[in-house]
Every structure is written in structure tokens, then in C-alpha cells.
Short mmCIF file of N, CA and C in Angstrom, two decimals:
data_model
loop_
_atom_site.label_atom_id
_atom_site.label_comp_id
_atom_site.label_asym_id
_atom_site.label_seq_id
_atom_site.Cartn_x
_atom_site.Cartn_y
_atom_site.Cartn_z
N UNK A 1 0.85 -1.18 0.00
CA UNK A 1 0.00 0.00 0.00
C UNK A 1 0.89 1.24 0.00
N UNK A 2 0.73 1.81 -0.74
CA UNK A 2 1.30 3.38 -1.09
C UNK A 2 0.41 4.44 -0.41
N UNK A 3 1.25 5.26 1.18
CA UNK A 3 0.63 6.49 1.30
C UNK A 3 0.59 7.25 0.98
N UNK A 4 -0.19 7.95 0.64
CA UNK A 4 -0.32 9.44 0.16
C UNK A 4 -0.08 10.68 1.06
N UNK A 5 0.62 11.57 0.14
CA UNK A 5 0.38 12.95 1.11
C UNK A 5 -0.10 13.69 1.31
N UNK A 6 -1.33 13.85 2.13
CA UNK A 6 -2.43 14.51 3.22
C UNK A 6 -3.66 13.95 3.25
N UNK A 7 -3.54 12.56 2.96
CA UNK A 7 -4.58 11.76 3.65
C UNK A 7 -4.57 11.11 4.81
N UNK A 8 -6.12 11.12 5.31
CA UNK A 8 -6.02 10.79 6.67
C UNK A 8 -5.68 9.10 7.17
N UNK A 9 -5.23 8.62 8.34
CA UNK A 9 -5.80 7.30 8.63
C UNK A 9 -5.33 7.24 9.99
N UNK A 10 -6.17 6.23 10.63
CA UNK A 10 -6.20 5.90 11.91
C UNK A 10 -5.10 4.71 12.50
N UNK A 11 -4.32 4.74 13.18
CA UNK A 11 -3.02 4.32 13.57
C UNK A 11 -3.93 3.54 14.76
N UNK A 12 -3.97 1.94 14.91
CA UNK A 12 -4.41 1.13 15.77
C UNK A 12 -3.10 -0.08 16.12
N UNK A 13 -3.19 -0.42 17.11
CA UNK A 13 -2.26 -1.89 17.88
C UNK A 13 -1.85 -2.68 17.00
N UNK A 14 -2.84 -2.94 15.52
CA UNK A 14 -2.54 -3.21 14.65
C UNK A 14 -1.23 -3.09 13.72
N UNK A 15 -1.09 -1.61 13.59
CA UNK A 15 -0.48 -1.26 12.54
C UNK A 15 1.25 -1.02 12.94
N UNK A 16 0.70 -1.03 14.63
CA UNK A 16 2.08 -1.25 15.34
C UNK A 16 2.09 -1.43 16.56
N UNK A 17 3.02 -2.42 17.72
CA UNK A 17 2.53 -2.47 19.06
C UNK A 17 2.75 -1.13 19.86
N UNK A 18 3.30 -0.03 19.02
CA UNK A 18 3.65 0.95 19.93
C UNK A 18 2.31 1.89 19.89
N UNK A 19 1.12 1.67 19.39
CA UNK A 19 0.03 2.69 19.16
C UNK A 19 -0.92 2.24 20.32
N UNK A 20 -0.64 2.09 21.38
CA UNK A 20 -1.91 1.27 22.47
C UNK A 20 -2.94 2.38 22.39
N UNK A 21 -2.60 3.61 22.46
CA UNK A 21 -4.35 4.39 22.69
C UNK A 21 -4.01 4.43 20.99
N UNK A 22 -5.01 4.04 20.21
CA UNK A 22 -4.76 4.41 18.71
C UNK A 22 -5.38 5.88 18.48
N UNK A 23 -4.62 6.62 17.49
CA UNK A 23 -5.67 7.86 17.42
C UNK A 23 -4.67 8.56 15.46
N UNK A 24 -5.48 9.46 14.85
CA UNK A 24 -5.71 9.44 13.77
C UNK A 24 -4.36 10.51 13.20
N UNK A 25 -3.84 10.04 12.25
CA UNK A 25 -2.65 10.96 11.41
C UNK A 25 -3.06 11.07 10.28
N UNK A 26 -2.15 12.71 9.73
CA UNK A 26 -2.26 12.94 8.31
C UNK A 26 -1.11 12.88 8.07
N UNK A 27 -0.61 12.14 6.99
CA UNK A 27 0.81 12.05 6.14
C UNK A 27 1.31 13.15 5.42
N UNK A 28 2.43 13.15 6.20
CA UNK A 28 2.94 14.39 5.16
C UNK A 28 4.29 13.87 3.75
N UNK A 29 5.04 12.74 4.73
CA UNK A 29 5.23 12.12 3.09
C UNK A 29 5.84 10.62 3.66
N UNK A 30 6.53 9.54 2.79
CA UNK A 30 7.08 8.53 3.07
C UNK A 30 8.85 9.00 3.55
N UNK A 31 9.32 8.47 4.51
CA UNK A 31 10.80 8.66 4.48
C UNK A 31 11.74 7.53 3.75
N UNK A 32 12.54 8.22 3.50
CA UNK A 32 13.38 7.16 2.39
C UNK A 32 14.75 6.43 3.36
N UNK A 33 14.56 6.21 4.80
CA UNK A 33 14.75 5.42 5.66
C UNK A 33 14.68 4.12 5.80
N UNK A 34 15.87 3.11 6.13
CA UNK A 34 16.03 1.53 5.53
C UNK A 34 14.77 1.31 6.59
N UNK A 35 14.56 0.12 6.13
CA UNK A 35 13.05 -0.40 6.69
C UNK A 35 13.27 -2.27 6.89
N UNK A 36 12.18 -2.88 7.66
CA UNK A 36 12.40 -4.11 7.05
C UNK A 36 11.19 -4.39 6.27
N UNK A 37 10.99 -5.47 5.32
CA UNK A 37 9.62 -5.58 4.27
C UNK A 37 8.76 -5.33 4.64
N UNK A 38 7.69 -4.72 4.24
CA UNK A 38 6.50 -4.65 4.81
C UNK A 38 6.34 -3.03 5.77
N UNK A 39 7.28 -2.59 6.20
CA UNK A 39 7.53 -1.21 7.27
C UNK A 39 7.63 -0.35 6.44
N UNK A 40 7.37 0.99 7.00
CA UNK A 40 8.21 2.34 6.61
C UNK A 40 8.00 3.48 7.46
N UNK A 41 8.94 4.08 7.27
CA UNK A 41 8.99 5.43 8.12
C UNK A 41 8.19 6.52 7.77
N UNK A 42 6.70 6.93 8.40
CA UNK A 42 6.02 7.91 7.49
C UNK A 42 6.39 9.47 9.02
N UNK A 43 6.23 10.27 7.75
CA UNK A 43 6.46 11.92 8.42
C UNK A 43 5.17 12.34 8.47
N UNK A 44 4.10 12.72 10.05
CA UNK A 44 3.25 12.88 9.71
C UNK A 44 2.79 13.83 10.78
N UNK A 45 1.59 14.66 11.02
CA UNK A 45 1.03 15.11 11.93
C UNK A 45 -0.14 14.10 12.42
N UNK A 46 -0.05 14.42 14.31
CA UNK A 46 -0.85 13.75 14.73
C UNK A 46 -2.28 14.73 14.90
N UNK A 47 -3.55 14.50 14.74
CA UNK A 47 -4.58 14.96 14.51
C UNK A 47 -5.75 14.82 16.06
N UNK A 48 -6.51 15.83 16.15
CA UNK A 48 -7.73 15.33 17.09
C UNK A 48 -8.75 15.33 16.51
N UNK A 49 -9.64 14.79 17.33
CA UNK A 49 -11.12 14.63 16.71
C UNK A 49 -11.57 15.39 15.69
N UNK A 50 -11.50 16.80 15.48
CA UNK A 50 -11.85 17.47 14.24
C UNK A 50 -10.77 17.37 13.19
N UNK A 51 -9.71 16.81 13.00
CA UNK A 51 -9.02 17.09 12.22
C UNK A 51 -8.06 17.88 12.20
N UNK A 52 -7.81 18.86 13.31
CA UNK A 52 -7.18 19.59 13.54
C UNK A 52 -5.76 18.92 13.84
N UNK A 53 -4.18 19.59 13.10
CA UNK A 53 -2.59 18.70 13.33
C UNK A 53 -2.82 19.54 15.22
N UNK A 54 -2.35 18.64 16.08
CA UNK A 54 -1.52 18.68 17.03
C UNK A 54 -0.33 18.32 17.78
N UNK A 55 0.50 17.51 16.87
CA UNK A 55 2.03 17.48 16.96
C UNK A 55 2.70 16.78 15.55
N UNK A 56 3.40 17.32 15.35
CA UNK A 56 4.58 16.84 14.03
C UNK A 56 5.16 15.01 14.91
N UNK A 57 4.80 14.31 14.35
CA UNK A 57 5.52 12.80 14.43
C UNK A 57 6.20 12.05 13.18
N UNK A 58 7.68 11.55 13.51
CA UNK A 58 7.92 10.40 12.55
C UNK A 58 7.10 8.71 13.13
N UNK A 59 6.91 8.06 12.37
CA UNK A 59 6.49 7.14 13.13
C UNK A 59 6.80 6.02 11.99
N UNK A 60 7.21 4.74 12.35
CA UNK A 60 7.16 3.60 12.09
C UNK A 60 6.15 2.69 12.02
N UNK A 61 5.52 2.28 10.97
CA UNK A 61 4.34 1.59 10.45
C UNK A 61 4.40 0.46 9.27
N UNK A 62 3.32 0.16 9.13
CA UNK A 62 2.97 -1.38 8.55
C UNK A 62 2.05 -0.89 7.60
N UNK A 63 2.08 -0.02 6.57
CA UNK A 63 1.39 0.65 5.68
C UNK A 63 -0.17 -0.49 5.43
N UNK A 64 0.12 -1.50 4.88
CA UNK A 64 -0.52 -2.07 4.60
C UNK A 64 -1.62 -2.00 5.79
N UNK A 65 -1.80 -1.90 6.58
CA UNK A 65 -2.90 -2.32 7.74
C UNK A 65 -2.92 -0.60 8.08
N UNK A 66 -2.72 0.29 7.88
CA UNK A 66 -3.35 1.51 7.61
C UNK A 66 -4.84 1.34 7.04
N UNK A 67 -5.82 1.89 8.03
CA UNK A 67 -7.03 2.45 7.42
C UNK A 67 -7.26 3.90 7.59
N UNK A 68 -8.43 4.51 6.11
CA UNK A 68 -8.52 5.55 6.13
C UNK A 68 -9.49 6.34 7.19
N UNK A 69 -8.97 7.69 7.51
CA UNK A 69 -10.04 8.05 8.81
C UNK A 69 -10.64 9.08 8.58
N UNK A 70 -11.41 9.54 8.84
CA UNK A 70 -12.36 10.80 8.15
C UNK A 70 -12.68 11.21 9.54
N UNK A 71 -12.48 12.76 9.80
CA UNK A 71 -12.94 13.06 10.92
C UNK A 71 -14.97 12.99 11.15
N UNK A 72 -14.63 13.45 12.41
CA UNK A 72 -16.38 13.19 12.90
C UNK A 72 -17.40 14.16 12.21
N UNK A 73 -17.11 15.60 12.01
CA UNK A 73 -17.77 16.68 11.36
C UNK A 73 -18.27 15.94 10.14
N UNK A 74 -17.22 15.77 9.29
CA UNK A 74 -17.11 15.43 7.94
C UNK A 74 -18.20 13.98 7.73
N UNK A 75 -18.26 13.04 8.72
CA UNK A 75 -18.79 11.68 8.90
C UNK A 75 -20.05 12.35 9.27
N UNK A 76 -20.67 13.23 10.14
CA UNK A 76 -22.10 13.63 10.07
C UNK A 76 -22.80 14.50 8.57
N UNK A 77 -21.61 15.40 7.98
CA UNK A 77 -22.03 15.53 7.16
C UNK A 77 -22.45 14.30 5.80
N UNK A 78 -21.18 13.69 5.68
CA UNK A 78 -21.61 12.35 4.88
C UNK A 78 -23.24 11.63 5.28
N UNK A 79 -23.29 12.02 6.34
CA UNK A 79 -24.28 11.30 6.86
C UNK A 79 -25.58 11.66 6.55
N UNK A 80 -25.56 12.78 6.77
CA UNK A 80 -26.86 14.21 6.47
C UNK A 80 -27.73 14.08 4.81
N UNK A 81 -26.14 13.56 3.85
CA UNK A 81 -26.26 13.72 2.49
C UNK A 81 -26.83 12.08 2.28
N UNK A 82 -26.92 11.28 3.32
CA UNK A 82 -27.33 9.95 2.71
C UNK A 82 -28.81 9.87 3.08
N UNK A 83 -29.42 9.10 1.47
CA UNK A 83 -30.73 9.36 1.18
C UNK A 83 -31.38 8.16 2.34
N UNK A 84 -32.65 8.89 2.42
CA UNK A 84 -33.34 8.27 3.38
C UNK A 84 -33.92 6.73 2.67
N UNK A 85 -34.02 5.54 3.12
CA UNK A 85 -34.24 4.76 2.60
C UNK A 85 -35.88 4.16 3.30
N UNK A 86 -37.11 3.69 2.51
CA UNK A 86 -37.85 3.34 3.58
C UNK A 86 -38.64 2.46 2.92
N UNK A 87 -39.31 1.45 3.58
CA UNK A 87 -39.99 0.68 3.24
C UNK A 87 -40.93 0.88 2.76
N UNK A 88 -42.04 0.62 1.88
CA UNK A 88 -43.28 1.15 0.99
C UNK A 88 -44.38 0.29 2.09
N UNK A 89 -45.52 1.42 2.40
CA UNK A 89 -46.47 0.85 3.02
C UNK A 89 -47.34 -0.01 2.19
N UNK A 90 -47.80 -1.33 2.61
CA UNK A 90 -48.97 -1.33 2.09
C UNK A 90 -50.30 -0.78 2.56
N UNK A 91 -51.14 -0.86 1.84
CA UNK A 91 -52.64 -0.33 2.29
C UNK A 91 -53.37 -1.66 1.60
N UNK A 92 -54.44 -2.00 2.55
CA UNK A 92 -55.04 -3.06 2.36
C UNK A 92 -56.49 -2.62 2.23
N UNK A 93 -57.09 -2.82 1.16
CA UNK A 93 -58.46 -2.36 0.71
C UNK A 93 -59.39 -3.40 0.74
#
């Protein structure tokens, strides 16, 4: 998996044992730092709940098991825009 730079994703136990509280980064790029297969060194800001950077981190990761994270604002709006779905009444005559 190839990260991109300034997309979001959520850093879990998963992606490394050093993330125990997991919480969400934006990439700012890949480092060209020896690695072993599968690893890499990403340059990134760490993020809070809105999306907002609150500290510059290098961090060591497992790209592949990176998922993408969309803050909460953005997830109600997605939400707002999804069509209402509903069952058709019958009427019995």
C-alpha cells in the first residue's frame, strides 16, 4: 500500500505495538529510511477529533494495515447527504 500525502488514517495496535491508545494521522510524506519488508517510516502530523494537526511525528508503520479516517464533522455531514431509505407501506383495501 502506497501512502499518500495529506490523507487521513487511523493508527491502531494493529499497525504497530507501539500505538496502544490508537488515534488518527495525516501524512505528510514517506521517508526514504532503511526499513524491514513490509515497514516504513512515514512523516506525519498527529490529529484530534476534528481534524485539527496537534504534533509533528515520525512514526514507524505497517502501511498495509493503515485504514482511512475521516474526521467526525465530515462523517455527520456524509451522513446528512445519505438518502433516506424506507420501506413502501402497504394499504389493504
Amino acid at each position: 500500500m502506497t501512502l499518500k500525502p495529506g490523507r487521513a488514517y487511523y493508527l491502531t495496535r494493529e499497525v504497530s505495538v507501539q500505538f496502544v491508545n490508537p488515534y488518527p494521522i495525516r501524512v505528510i510524506r514517506t521517508l526514504d529510511w532503511p526499513t524491514y519488508d513490509g515497514w516504513a517510516w512515514v512523516e506525519c502530523y498527529e490529529l484530534n477529533e476534528r481534524g485539527d494537526a496537534v504534533a509533528k511525528r515520525e512514526l514507524f508503520v505497517q502501511p498495509a494495515k493503515m485504514r482511512p479516517w475521516v474526521p467526525l464533522a465530515q462523517r455527520r455531514k456524509l451522513a446528512m447527504r445519505a438518502p433516506i431509505r424506507r420501506t413502501p407501506v402497504r394499504v389493504e383495501s
